[in-house]
Every structure is written in structure tokens, then in C-alpha cells.
XYZ file of C-alpha atoms in Angstrom:
712
model
C -106.548 -27.545 31.026
C -102.802 -28.020 30.513
C -101.672 -24.640 29.258
C -101.803 -22.807 32.607
C -98.117 -21.861 32.739
C -98.156 -20.515 29.162
C -101.311 -18.519 29.876
C -99.678 -16.980 32.938
C -96.667 -15.692 31.017
C -98.513 -14.623 27.862
C -101.444 -12.943 29.583
C -99.264 -11.032 32.014
C -97.096 -9.900 29.113
C -100.182 -8.709 27.263
C -101.293 -6.813 30.347
C -98.057 -4.860 30.782
C -97.319 -4.191 27.114
C -99.685 -1.211 26.845
C -97.714 0.772 29.381
C -94.786 0.875 26.981
C -96.678 1.058 23.716
C -97.494 4.723 23.468
C -94.259 6.039 21.990
C -95.173 7.700 18.725
C -93.106 7.784 15.590
C -91.657 11.097 14.405
C -94.235 13.089 12.510
C -93.866 16.350 10.616
C -97.437 16.680 9.283
C -100.723 17.399 11.061
C -103.876 17.408 8.926
C -107.311 18.627 9.993
C -110.522 19.262 8.095
C -109.383 22.837 7.471
C -105.598 22.931 7.109
C -102.572 20.775 6.452
C -99.660 21.881 8.629
C -96.107 20.629 8.067
C -92.827 21.306 9.831
C -90.061 21.972 7.265
C -86.334 22.634 7.555
C -83.685 24.206 5.344
C -80.059 23.554 6.301
C -78.069 23.384 3.041
C -74.728 23.274 4.911
C -75.865 21.076 7.791
C -76.065 22.107 11.420
C -72.833 24.063 11.783
C -72.176 27.265 13.682
C -72.431 30.308 11.446
C -74.261 28.481 8.653
C -77.812 29.476 7.601
C -80.501 27.213 9.070
C -84.257 27.795 8.873
C -87.254 25.997 10.293
C -90.764 26.704 9.077
C -94.404 25.824 9.635
C -96.095 25.426 6.256
C -99.878 25.798 6.416
C -102.052 24.846 3.465
C -105.626 26.069 3.930
C -108.776 24.569 2.543
C -110.569 26.951 0.113
C -112.106 30.000 1.835
C -110.382 29.245 5.159
C -107.627 31.441 6.601
C -105.251 31.866 9.547
C -103.836 35.098 10.961
C -100.827 37.403 10.884
C -98.968 38.615 14.011
C -101.582 41.426 14.240
C -104.838 39.670 13.298
C -106.794 42.896 12.831
C -110.302 43.260 14.191
C -110.527 39.651 15.354
C -108.630 36.391 15.368
C -105.429 35.094 16.940
C -101.911 34.851 15.496
C -100.319 31.475 14.913
C -98.003 30.576 17.782
C -94.991 28.243 17.771
C -92.936 26.818 20.633
C -89.826 24.766 19.801
C -88.088 22.173 21.977
C -84.490 21.911 20.757
C -81.271 20.125 21.707
C -78.702 22.108 23.672
C -76.780 24.476 21.423
C -79.687 25.221 19.078
C -81.717 28.421 19.493
C -84.885 29.331 17.588
C -85.673 32.959 16.785
C -88.994 34.685 16.153
C -91.260 34.036 13.177
C -90.235 36.049 10.115
C -93.802 36.916 9.142
C -94.492 37.159 5.401
C -96.588 40.145 4.371
C -100.275 39.314 5.013
C -103.453 39.910 3.032
C -106.431 41.969 4.068
C -109.397 39.728 4.842
C -112.692 41.633 5.042
C -115.356 39.864 7.141
C -118.596 41.832 6.983
C -117.904 45.225 8.607
C -114.563 43.971 10.017
C -111.065 43.834 8.526
C -108.585 41.137 9.461
C -104.987 40.439 8.419
C -103.947 36.910 7.559
C -103.201 34.208 5.030
C -105.166 32.055 2.618
C -103.955 29.330 0.241
C -100.481 28.244 1.343
C -98.113 30.126 3.618
C -94.749 29.207 5.134
C -93.876 30.866 8.441
C -90.042 30.734 8.587
C -88.093 30.771 11.861
C -84.303 31.279 11.963
C -82.298 28.653 13.838
C -78.976 29.590 15.409
C -76.356 26.866 15.838
C -73.914 27.676 18.641
C -70.550 26.147 19.446
C -72.238 24.242 22.297
C -74.249 22.079 19.897
C -73.313 18.408 19.899
C -75.124 15.943 17.607
C -76.688 12.839 19.137
C -75.073 9.428 18.866
C -77.046 8.872 15.662
C -75.598 12.056 14.169
C -78.810 14.026 14.048
C -80.862 16.551 16.020
C -84.481 16.075 17.039
C -86.615 19.175 16.459
C -89.934 19.289 18.317
C -92.608 21.899 17.736
C -95.878 22.631 19.474
C -97.972 24.998 17.333
C -101.466 26.427 17.661
C -103.533 28.397 15.214
C -107.035 29.764 14.745
C -108.528 28.870 11.378
C -111.654 30.696 10.245
C -114.194 30.840 7.471
C -117.628 31.944 8.692
C -116.861 30.148 11.937
C -113.518 29.946 13.757
C -111.862 26.722 14.961
C -108.925 26.687 17.410
C -106.488 23.948 16.362
C -103.062 22.758 17.403
C -100.463 20.202 16.468
C -97.281 18.548 17.730
C -94.495 18.019 15.193
C -91.200 16.134 15.285
C -88.409 16.316 12.722
C -84.911 14.820 12.729
C -82.165 16.776 10.960
C -78.799 15.313 10.019
C -76.066 17.369 11.675
C -73.499 16.926 8.925
C -75.578 16.343 5.807
C -77.431 18.857 3.684
C -81.164 19.457 4.167
C -82.322 21.489 1.174
C -85.353 19.671 -0.213
C -87.659 22.631 0.555
C -85.252 25.367 -0.466
C -87.745 26.806 -2.965
C -90.442 27.122 -0.301
C -88.128 28.999 2.054
C -86.806 31.218 -0.761
C -90.359 32.247 -1.686
C -91.360 32.780 1.965
C -88.303 34.894 2.787
C -88.872 36.965 -0.353
C -92.335 37.813 1.033
C -90.921 38.908 4.396
C -90.856 42.746 4.636
C -87.337 44.136 4.295
C -86.109 46.480 7.065
C -85.986 50.092 5.920
C -83.744 52.741 7.428
C -85.917 55.831 7.354
C -86.646 58.938 9.371
C -90.241 57.792 9.574
C -92.576 59.288 12.139
C -96.088 58.993 13.506
C -97.953 61.940 15.010
C -101.139 61.629 17.037
C -103.660 64.180 15.797
C -106.896 63.792 17.746
C -108.534 60.531 16.632
C -106.117 60.001 13.726
C -102.491 59.157 13.105
C -100.436 61.178 10.629
C -97.751 58.894 9.244
C -94.765 59.912 7.113
C -92.173 57.541 5.669
C -89.352 59.026 3.575
C -86.664 57.064 1.801
C -88.771 54.317 0.225
C -87.196 52.614 -2.815
C -87.804 54.158 -6.215
C -89.915 51.128 -7.211
C -92.512 52.131 -4.613
C -92.722 55.850 -5.283
C -95.972 57.166 -6.695
C -97.819 53.887 -6.020
C -100.684 53.165 -3.642
C -99.259 51.107 -0.782
C -100.868 48.551 1.492
C -100.500 49.465 5.157
C -100.300 46.984 8.061
C -99.497 48.024 11.657
C -97.728 45.307 13.655
C -99.226 46.533 16.945
C -102.829 45.516 17.419
C -105.673 47.540 18.937
C -104.296 50.871 17.713
C -105.896 51.754 14.373
C -109.345 51.012 13.000
C -108.562 48.349 10.340
C -111.753 48.832 8.247
C -111.806 52.612 8.749
C -111.405 55.001 5.809
C -107.827 56.235 5.459
C -105.962 58.329 2.917
C -102.451 58.241 1.478
C -100.375 60.576 -0.682
C -96.850 61.216 -1.898
C -94.900 64.373 -1.074
C -91.837 64.000 -3.252
C -90.124 60.834 -2.053
C -92.059 60.805 1.238
C -95.131 58.647 1.634
C -97.808 60.060 3.955
C -101.033 58.681 5.318
C -103.842 59.656 7.670
C -105.218 56.627 9.523
C -108.162 56.639 11.996
C -107.615 55.325 15.518
C -109.656 52.393 16.769
C -112.701 53.404 18.816
C -111.726 50.526 21.125
C -108.009 51.301 21.256
C -106.162 49.185 23.765
C -102.508 50.221 23.174
C -100.566 53.519 23.198
C -97.109 52.579 21.841
C -94.101 54.884 21.801
C -92.914 53.252 18.590
C -95.261 51.923 15.910
C -93.762 49.212 13.631
C -95.551 49.276 10.273
C -95.346 47.229 7.071
C -95.833 48.820 3.649
C -96.307 46.675 0.546
C -96.632 47.187 -3.201
C -96.057 45.092 -6.318
C -94.946 41.946 -4.485
C -92.420 43.830 -2.330
C -92.751 44.889 1.293
C -90.799 47.070 3.711
C -90.844 47.360 7.486
C -90.116 50.527 9.384
C -90.283 51.423 13.083
C -91.737 54.901 13.451
C -91.492 56.872 16.739
C -94.802 58.291 17.940
C -95.190 61.942 18.935
C -98.184 63.785 20.315
C -100.599 62.860 23.061
C -102.698 59.744 22.846
C -106.399 60.300 23.561
C -107.986 58.478 26.489
C -108.668 54.790 25.890
C -112.240 53.600 25.483
C -113.741 51.081 27.887
C -112.683 47.576 26.817
C -115.175 45.555 24.803
C -115.106 42.136 23.221
C -112.939 42.397 20.125
C -113.814 38.999 18.746
C -115.939 38.733 15.652
C -119.483 37.369 15.970
C -118.325 34.219 14.198
C -115.507 33.702 16.682
C -117.771 34.377 19.661
C -120.338 31.869 18.366
C -117.661 29.222 17.752
C -116.299 29.610 21.273
C -119.820 29.551 22.730
C -120.609 26.310 20.882
C -117.283 24.828 22.012
C -118.129 25.553 25.622
C -121.784 24.602 25.396
C -121.514 21.120 23.907
C -119.596 19.437 26.754
C -121.899 21.101 29.286
C -124.915 19.666 27.527
C -123.451 16.187 27.729
C -122.593 16.371 31.392
C -125.965 15.206 32.781
C -125.220 11.692 31.542
C -123.033 11.204 34.640
C -124.077 13.964 36.994
C -127.001 11.970 38.346
C -125.081 8.749 38.696
C -124.446 7.706 42.310
C -121.754 5.322 43.450
C -124.354 2.744 44.441
C -126.014 2.905 41.031
C -122.621 2.658 39.338
C -121.728 -0.438 41.380
C -125.033 -2.089 40.476
C -124.546 -1.170 36.818
C -121.041 -2.649 36.880
C -122.311 -5.865 38.489
C -125.110 -6.202 35.943
C -122.806 -5.231 33.068
C -120.269 -7.866 34.097
C -123.041 -10.469 34.235
C -124.217 -9.553 30.715
C -120.610 -9.530 29.515
C -120.745 -13.338 29.469
C -123.234 -13.108 26.596
C -121.040 -10.825 24.478
C -119.306 -12.348 21.423
C -115.862 -11.490 22.797
C -116.138 -14.109 25.525
C -117.553 -17.051 23.544
C -114.198 -18.795 22.900
C -113.283 -18.729 26.600
C -116.694 -20.069 27.617
C -115.867 -23.276 25.799
C -112.703 -23.700 27.861
C -114.644 -23.111 31.047
C -117.358 -25.628 30.128
C -114.714 -28.306 29.504
C -113.088 -27.486 32.845
C -116.399 -27.703 34.696
C -117.305 -31.049 33.199
C -114.010 -32.483 34.408
C -115.237 -31.875 37.975
C -118.843 -32.968 37.408
C -118.488 -35.863 39.881
C -116.263 -33.983 42.291
C -118.371 -31.505 44.261
C -115.434 -30.171 46.280
C -113.199 -29.813 43.231
C -116.053 -28.180 41.373
C -116.489 -25.519 44.054
C -112.769 -24.850 44.393
C -112.528 -24.453 40.629
C -115.397 -21.947 40.658
C -113.780 -19.933 43.421
C -110.398 -19.948 41.672
C -111.983 -18.814 38.429
C -113.795 -16.006 40.272
C -110.585 -14.863 41.948
C -108.796 -14.899 38.572
C -111.501 -12.739 36.961
C -111.760 -10.258 39.854
C -107.989 -9.902 40.294
C -107.531 -9.384 36.553
C -110.209 -6.686 36.400
C -108.615 -5.004 39.410
C -105.149 -5.123 37.812
C -106.429 -3.809 34.486
C -108.400 -1.052 36.204
C -105.421 -0.072 38.357
C -103.162 0.083 35.296
C -105.655 2.239 33.414
C -106.146 4.621 36.351
C -102.389 4.876 36.925
C -101.694 5.697 33.296
C -104.502 8.254 33.239
C -103.078 9.845 36.387
C -99.729 10.058 34.583
C -101.367 12.063 31.796
C -102.274 9.354 29.281
C -105.691 9.668 27.617
C -106.973 6.102 27.939
C -110.279 4.309 28.034
C -111.647 0.801 28.509
C -110.106 -1.667 26.063
C -106.969 0.485 25.774
C -104.667 -2.535 25.600
C -106.044 -3.583 22.205
C -105.206 -0.134 20.819
C -101.611 -1.384 20.768
C -100.728 -3.507 17.699
C -98.117 -5.331 19.778
C -100.744 -6.519 22.256
C -103.067 -7.600 19.427
C -100.253 -9.634 17.863
C -99.352 -11.209 21.238
C -102.965 -12.266 21.817
C -103.180 -13.683 18.295
C -100.100 -15.801 18.988
C -101.537 -16.926 22.341
C -104.855 -17.964 20.812
C -103.065 -19.767 17.994
C -101.222 -21.875 20.571
C -104.451 -22.540 22.475
C -106.222 -23.564 19.255
C -103.409 -25.927 18.294
C -103.531 -27.443 21.775
C -107.306 -27.916 21.652
C -107.024 -29.472 18.195
C -104.621 -32.060 19.561
C -101.546 -30.928 17.605
C -99.534 -30.875 20.835
C -99.869 -31.118 24.617
C -98.260 -28.552 26.871
C -97.236 -31.378 29.172
C -94.910 -32.742 26.500
C -92.973 -29.445 26.399
C -92.550 -29.176 30.172
C -90.054 -30.964 32.418
C -91.655 -33.888 34.245
C -91.321 -32.123 37.619
C -93.218 -29.066 36.329
C -95.877 -31.195 34.642
C -96.398 -33.161 37.888
C -96.645 -29.918 39.854
C -99.255 -28.623 37.418
C -101.325 -31.786 37.744
C -101.326 -31.404 41.540
C -102.609 -27.805 41.277
C -105.634 -27.709 38.950
C -106.735 -24.602 40.870
C -104.066 -22.667 38.961
C -105.713 -23.673 35.678
C -109.078 -22.348 36.824
C -107.485 -19.118 38.073
C -105.623 -18.531 34.817
C -108.728 -19.334 32.779
C -110.314 -16.384 34.587
C -107.306 -14.221 33.676
C -107.665 -15.269 30.037
C -111.402 -14.527 30.064
C -110.737 -10.949 31.170
C -108.008 -10.493 28.563
C -110.494 -11.406 25.844
C -113.586 -9.765 27.327
C -112.054 -6.390 28.241
C -112.510 -4.798 24.792
C -116.282 -5.295 25.073
C -118.667 -2.886 26.741
C -121.921 -4.492 27.817
C -125.182 -2.676 28.603
C -125.090 -0.831 31.962
C -121.307 -1.182 31.941
C -120.445 1.941 29.904
C -121.972 4.476 32.293
C -120.341 2.807 35.304
C -116.885 2.815 33.717
C -117.309 6.433 32.642
C -118.325 7.354 36.185
C -115.347 5.426 37.593
C -112.948 7.652 35.657
C -114.199 10.664 37.663
C -113.952 9.028 41.127
C -111.110 8.742 43.619
C -108.960 5.664 43.119
C -110.572 3.642 45.928
C -114.141 4.126 44.720
C -113.110 3.581 41.095
C -111.483 0.270 42.021
C -114.717 -0.807 43.740
C -116.487 -0.441 40.393
C -113.868 -2.585 38.644
C -114.197 -5.236 41.344
C -117.987 -5.241 40.982
C -117.583 -5.657 37.231
C -115.302 -8.660 37.693
C -117.569 -10.263 40.270
C -120.552 -9.845 37.933
C -118.717 -11.597 35.122
C -117.684 -14.527 37.344
C -121.049 -14.834 39.113
C -122.681 -17.419 36.762
C -119.752 -19.839 37.175
C -119.576 -19.281 40.910
C -123.286 -20.060 41.128
C -122.864 -23.181 38.989
C -120.073 -24.365 41.271
C -121.957 -23.869 44.556
C -125.632 -24.439 43.727
C -126.363 -28.177 43.254
C -129.405 -27.540 41.046
C -127.314 -25.585 38.545
C -124.436 -28.047 38.733
C -126.898 -30.841 37.905
C -127.456 -29.341 34.475
C -123.850 -30.015 33.478
C -123.188 -33.110 31.323
C -121.249 -36.031 32.768
C -117.641 -36.699 31.739
C -117.202 -39.088 28.840
C -115.625 -39.729 25.468
C -117.613 -36.806 24.025
C -115.318 -34.387 25.899
C -112.339 -35.086 23.620
C -114.473 -34.441 20.516
C -115.890 -31.287 22.076
C -112.413 -30.114 22.977
C -111.196 -30.483 19.377
C -114.331 -28.749 18.123
C -113.571 -25.762 20.351
C -110.318 -25.216 18.471
C -112.298 -23.585 15.669
C -113.726 -20.716 17.762
C -110.132 -20.078 18.811
C -108.973 -19.974 15.194
C -111.903 -17.638 14.463
C -110.647 -15.364 17.251
C -107.205 -15.362 15.621
C -108.813 -14.364 12.319
C -110.632 -11.503 14.078
C -107.433 -10.294 15.778
C -105.624 -10.368 12.435
C -108.377 -8.217 10.934
C -108.064 -5.813 13.879
C -104.321 -5.537 13.294
C -105.009 -4.847 9.618
C -107.139 -1.864 10.653
C -104.290 -0.577 12.837
C -101.187 -1.310 10.769
C -102.493 -1.876 7.263
C -102.439 -4.927 5.037
C -98.646 -5.318 5.422
C -99.028 -5.572 9.200
C -101.766 -8.199 8.898
C -99.745 -10.198 6.356
C -96.682 -10.081 8.626
C -98.730 -11.381 11.547
C -100.081 -14.267 9.462
C -96.569 -15.184 8.366
C -95.371 -15.165 11.969
C -98.306 -17.332 13.081
C -97.543 -19.865 10.336
C -93.897 -19.941 11.390
C -94.914 -20.303 15.046
C -97.244 -23.186 14.182
C -94.425 -24.941 12.346
C -92.195 -24.614 15.425
C -94.898 -26.152 17.609
C -95.420 -29.032 15.172
C -91.677 -29.685 14.813
C -91.281 -29.905 18.570
C -93.872 -32.707 18.717
C -91.598 -34.955 16.651
C -89.078 -37.349 18.135
C -85.418 -38.165 17.892
C -83.166 -36.718 15.279
C -86.048 -35.508 13.159
C -87.192 -33.258 16.009
C -83.737 -31.708 16.343
C -83.288 -31.048 12.619
C -86.778 -29.813 11.778
C -87.081 -27.977 15.106
C -83.875 -26.058 14.408
C -85.028 -25.188 10.893
C -88.438 -24.083 12.173
C -86.970 -21.893 14.936
C -84.525 -20.322 12.477
C -87.421 -19.655 10.103
C -89.439 -17.997 12.869
C -86.493 -15.774 13.817
C -85.902 -14.821 10.177
C -89.561 -13.944 9.586
C -89.692 -11.900 12.794
C -86.479 -10.054 11.911
C -87.335 -9.373 8.271
C -91.006 -8.373 8.372
C -92.031 -8.279 12.042
C -91.623 -4.509 12.213
C -94.638 -4.036 9.939
C -96.908 -5.197 12.774
C -96.394 -2.045 14.846
C -95.616 0.358 12.011
C -98.123 3.134 11.344
C -99.457 2.597 7.797
C -99.084 5.216 5.109
C -102.113 7.065 3.823
C -104.276 4.757 1.760
C -102.776 1.576 3.200
C -105.951 0.816 5.116
C -109.078 0.126 3.145
C -111.916 2.476 3.927
C -115.598 1.753 3.974
C -117.403 1.935 0.682
C -120.397 3.564 2.373
C -120.033 7.230 1.485
C -122.631 8.196 4.076
C -120.095 7.958 6.916
C -117.527 10.711 7.349
C -114.511 10.857 9.684
C -115.306 12.310 13.108
C -113.643 15.392 14.538
C -114.804 17.378 17.596
C -114.893 20.637 15.670
C -116.853 18.923 12.898
C -119.701 18.112 15.315
C -119.713 21.689 16.579
C -119.798 23.106 13.047
C -122.700 20.944 11.952
C -124.777 21.558 15.076
C -124.092 25.297 14.861
C -125.330 25.184 11.263
C -128.602 23.614 12.423
C -127.919 20.079 11.186
C -128.563 16.869 13.192
C -125.590 14.532 13.655
C -125.249 10.821 14.503
C -121.833 9.737 15.807
C -120.631 6.129 15.967
C -117.718 5.763 18.410
C -116.242 2.425 17.345
C -113.079 0.319 17.098
C -112.055 -2.638 14.978
C -111.245 -4.683 18.102
C -114.744 -4.146 19.523
C -116.817 -7.121 18.380
C -120.044 -5.547 19.640
C -119.282 -2.495 17.513
C -118.883 -4.639 14.406
C -122.109 -6.575 15.091
C -124.052 -3.340 15.578
C -122.556 -2.000 12.377
C -123.543 -5.066 10.350
C -126.931 -5.805 11.907
C -128.328 -2.341 12.696
C -126.453 0.595 11.215
C -126.329 -0.950 7.732
C -130.084 -1.766 7.589
C -131.946 -0.139 4.751
C -134.773 1.225 6.913
C -132.329 2.773 9.386
C -130.297 4.398 6.614
C -133.500 5.653 4.988
C -134.478 7.336 8.264
C -131.048 8.946 8.479
C -131.494 10.303 4.950
C -135.041 11.472 5.688
C -133.877 13.360 8.791
C -130.946 14.898 6.880
C -128.492 13.449 9.423
C -124.760 13.755 8.966
C -123.162 10.422 9.935
C -119.746 10.606 11.595
C -117.582 7.646 12.650
C -114.976 8.065 15.403
C -112.468 5.228 14.964
C -110.747 4.373 18.276
C -108.881 1.342 16.885
C -105.618 3.132 17.587
C -105.242 5.380 20.618
C -106.759 8.813 19.965
C -106.772 11.326 22.865
C -109.443 13.459 21.158
C -111.864 10.514 21.040
C -110.992 9.568 24.629
C -111.793 13.114 25.749
C -115.065 13.142 23.801
C -116.118 9.859 25.409
C -115.313 11.260 28.842
C -117.531 14.289 28.140
C -120.346 11.867 27.388
C -119.754 9.977 30.628
C -118.318 6.942 28.844
C -114.971 5.198 28.967
C -115.164 2.624 26.191
C -116.870 1.704 22.945
C -119.383 1.211 21.438
C -121.065 4.571 22.060
C -123.754 6.013 19.801
C -124.792 9.656 20.138
C -127.490 11.776 18.524
C -126.783 15.521 18.396
C -129.439 18.089 17.562
C -129.278 21.891 17.595
C -130.489 23.314 20.884
C -130.722 19.928 22.645
C -128.468 17.875 24.858
C -126.773 14.895 23.161
C -128.657 11.584 23.443
C -126.526 8.489 24.167
C -128.020 5.198 22.929
C -127.523 1.635 24.193
C -124.307 -0.307 23.680
C -126.167 -3.234 22.075
C -127.985 -1.317 19.400
C -131.413 -2.180 18.048
C -132.959 -0.846 14.861
C -136.114 0.327 16.657
C -134.090 2.260 19.224
C -132.107 4.049 16.515
C -135.183 4.852 14.422
C -137.055 6.195 17.436
C -134.101 8.336 18.487
C -133.527 9.902 15.086
C -137.254 10.303 14.475
C -137.766 12.581 17.508
C -137.097 15.844 15.703
């Protein structure tokens, strides 16, 4: 083939792009199944020393779900925030709005339902200097425990850019309402006296609006009082008094007890010194609610149940599985377009036994070296902290677009629109003709670039096991995988009986070559669809426009004389303009609703806590770990998972169907795959209460699925 030099540059570029493709755009919103959390800011006078600046985490809860106050009560955990700020900016503590009492059976918790904004004051010092762009990047790492009947630990990372000189006041109303709900400090000669197993509290000096009313009482220090215990309150003139029972599991004996009192939408905070002698503490016991304990138990139990999928795997078995998986990989749809190139290359050497063998060896070396390089890159990035799995390069829209451009050029070459030789200097073209081995080697590189998103049978377990091994043993598995993929061509090159099956060179080869352009164009169509799943319809449309402009450049350069110069210049200018004006849409994260979703309402989005909730509730779950760039995944989806009899069995077994979309990089899905002993997609898992998860085959059959879901 005559596109060896182009393949070398394009394929190597596609291989190294992923390492730089993981920078994420600023994001101020994190949404889960239970809450929507958003980082807000209020800086009406900009970021200037002495001016009021507030940050805030706004949490909107799903109905009947709640998060917790700084003292959660009988159970729970307070929301925690940790800011990363430019030099000269200092974040204070959360100004906690007054909470609500949340009874849970015999327990009493303190927290928030509906929507709450947790404001944090930001101090701007004289040392603050805006960035070159005139703004400040605010980063927040927050964690919260959200509960209904069960409790789910969640977290989020937020990024927000604030203009240093401009006004940021869009959410002024939210901050005004939140700060109005923050208890006001009260100067009072308040006191707390320990009287046996009770606290006698007195607070004089409350505002006239509070006098004579029943007040809500919240201690800021946990593990002191008994939140659901019976307590009394009374007024003695302008002094509010209360008798509050101590917790039978008291874990703190403070010298000062900060308390919050609330009535009629107003709240006050007072720090009351404690007098008297605290009784002895009780032996510590678990303070978590039964719901929280069960949620944590389920969270710990599920990964343990999945562990046997790799625990019994030996290195020898993994190597054999990789070899067999690589062999089967040649039959996967991903590799079909490259097979055509290889067949044409082999037929060119049909009468040259020595050339045939050298070509087979070069192809094998290209495949094995490429698998080794891809495996080394993946292991290195994982060691650096990236959550990656097999096929990670196609999780980058930039790599998908680069491969689409490469396959467009290959298709145009196969169709006879141009010859690479005509674009190369005569010295380079002559050098290429003298080294056909390079073509065979680079065809192997190309085969790996296309085949790597696929996971063949036996290959998934080996790759998952490789992720847990030392680097040397893991690389042996990648080498075995590459050798398995190249083995059929190596055998065809060295075994005369197999080589005899190949057709003889002739005029048919030119027709066959042009015919093979269409599988390449089909691959471009598939890659465009993959990009549409990652970047939305605008990204896919931008890629198509760029491919059209690229094709025009190629065609213009095949012309001659003055026409070539004029039309070539126009075509190149058009390509540059298209890339500059709309090329950014290829890598841009689409807005909500920009990507079409499946019309099948049976399938719900996957989340790790969602699986735990359903299994804890006694419901069976089927999870489809998939990606748009995984052709095997799409075939299984169309030929097996959409069959009427399979769906009827799912309905009969009352299965909840979850789909984990790995089209774009998702560390949570990567971690879930690792727990199952897998490192790539497709992966299909059946979860049942009280049983270990069952992982099905990569190439899915209807009978296998029906048997698995029928074993109740």
C-alpha cells in the first residue's frame, strides 16, 4: 500500500492524543439521582479588598431526601467543603442556615430538605492579583450524605471563574435569603448547668419578637443531648429556660455549649458556658441509624461479591485468554476494514514466498509493538492517577475526529481519487517503494488503532487481570494479545498450505481495492456517529463539514498546472476557515438535551449507588456497560438486548435495566469495571439480592441472557 508515511504520522498522533485529552471544562453543577449541587458566587463589587464576597454550595434535594446540618443529630454526616483558591483569597467557615428537625423512626436528625444554600464568606486581601485573563478560578471539593430511608455518600468537584473587576450578582436573591436564615449572634448572659442527666439552660435578653413563644432548640455540639428525648421550655420574664435530657451515649463534655434558638422565621445563636459536673460517659456505641448502617454494609459488600471474577485467575490463564482473545479479535466488526487492506497486501506477494513471509513478520511486529505501546500508555496513565480502561483513546473526541480524517484519506486513496505517491517527493516515493516492509508494519499499527476499542471473548478477563499486576507481567498480557491477533497472518505467510488458498494477482485486484473504499467510508460514518454521542449533533455536523473540506483539498491537489494552484489555495483556505469557525464543537461538551436519548424507556442511567439501592430493596438488576465507539456493544444491543423474548423475560423477572455509558471517560464506570475484573466494554452483569454478580459473555447471545435472568 502507498500510504505508509501518512499512516505513521496519523496513527502515532492518535496514540499520543489521549494523554493530553483529559482536561475538563469548568463546571459549577454536579447532579446525582438525589440532589443537584451548584457552586454559586456573589461579588457585587468585584474581587476587591474590603468588599463583600460570598461563595455558596446550593443543594436542591429530590422529594423526601435530605442532607445534614453541622450537628446532624442522632445520625448522619454534615456537608463538608474544601476550597482551592488563588493567592490572596481566603475562604471562611460555612454560615449554616437554621436547620429543620427530621424525625426518622425513634431518632431525631437535624438537616435540610427542598433547597438550601450553604454560604461561605470570602476574604480578599491586598495580596490578591487577578490572572492574566482578569479573573480568579475558584475550585471546590464537597462531600455530603444524602438520605431518605437509605443513606448515600456523594461528592462533587466544582470550578467557577469570577471576574476580578466586574460585578457578580446574578444570585443575590439566593444569598440574601440564605443569610437571612443564618442565626444572628446574641449577646446574652446565657448559661448551661449540668443537673444529673439533664441540662438546665437559661437565655436572657432575647428580642421582644421571641418572648412568650415556643422556640426550636438546636445544639451545635453533637453527642451531648438526646435529640428525640422529651424536653421542656418556659419563660421567666424575659429569660427563656429549658430542661434538656443528656444523651445516653454522650461523647462530648464541652465547657461552652453553642446553641441555636429559632421562632417565626428568625434564629439566634448564643454561646453558653457550662457549669456543674458532667456525669461519666457511656461506653461508645454505633451512632449511625439502621438505614445508614445498611447502606454502608451494602456499599462494602457489593465489590467484595464481585471480586471472585479475578481472584482465581492465574497469570498463565490470563496469557492464554489474551492469546485466544487476540485471535478472535480478527472476527470482530471493528477490524473488518483493515482486513481488506491486509488481503490486498498479501495477494501482492502471492508469487513471492520470501516477500510474503517478510510481510507477515513485519505485520506481526507492527501489531505486537502497537499493543505494547498502547498498554504501556494505559498503565502509565493509570499509575499517574487517571481512571482508564481498554479503548480509552476513543473516549476522546479529538482522537475520534483524527481517526475519521485518517480513514477518509484511506477511503479516497482506495477509491482511486489520489495516490500518495503523487503527493510525495520522488526521492521519498522511491524510498517507500524499496521498503514495502514498512507498509506491512504500519498496516499492523493501523489494525490495532481500529481494533483496540473492541473486547473479544476471553480478552476482557485477561485485561482486567492485567490492571492488577506489576508492570512487567501486565505487559506480557498485552504482548500475548497482540501476538494472538497477528497469528492468522503470520501462519498464512509461513505455512505453504495456507498461502496456497490466496488468490493470484491480477486485474481483479484494482476492482477489489476500489470496492474496499466503501467499508472505509462506513467506518467514517460510524466514527461520526460516535462523535455525535460524545459531543452532540453540532460536533458531528462540524466533523462532517471538516471531512468535506479535507476531501476537497485532496481532490484539488490531484489537479495540474495553474488550476491546481488556484483551486488548491481556495480549498486549503476553506479547510482552515471551517476548522477555525466550527472546529471547536468537535471537542465541546454538549449541553443537556443535545444528545438524543434512546426511546426505550426500559433502560435507565447507571449509577453505583443506584445498583446498591435496588439490590438492597430486593430487586434484580441487569447492567449494560457500553460505549458508542464499541461496535460489539452496538451489535449486542441491536441483535440481543432489543429482542422481544429477551425483553419479555426482563419484564417477567421484574428486572431494572441500567445502562452505563462509557462513551466519554467516566471514572465511576472505570472503577465499577475494575471491581468486576474487567477493563473494557462490553460487560453485562446480573445482580440479585444475596448473590454475587454474574458477568456474561462479551459477544452476547439471547439464550445466554435468558438463562441468566431466568435463574431466580
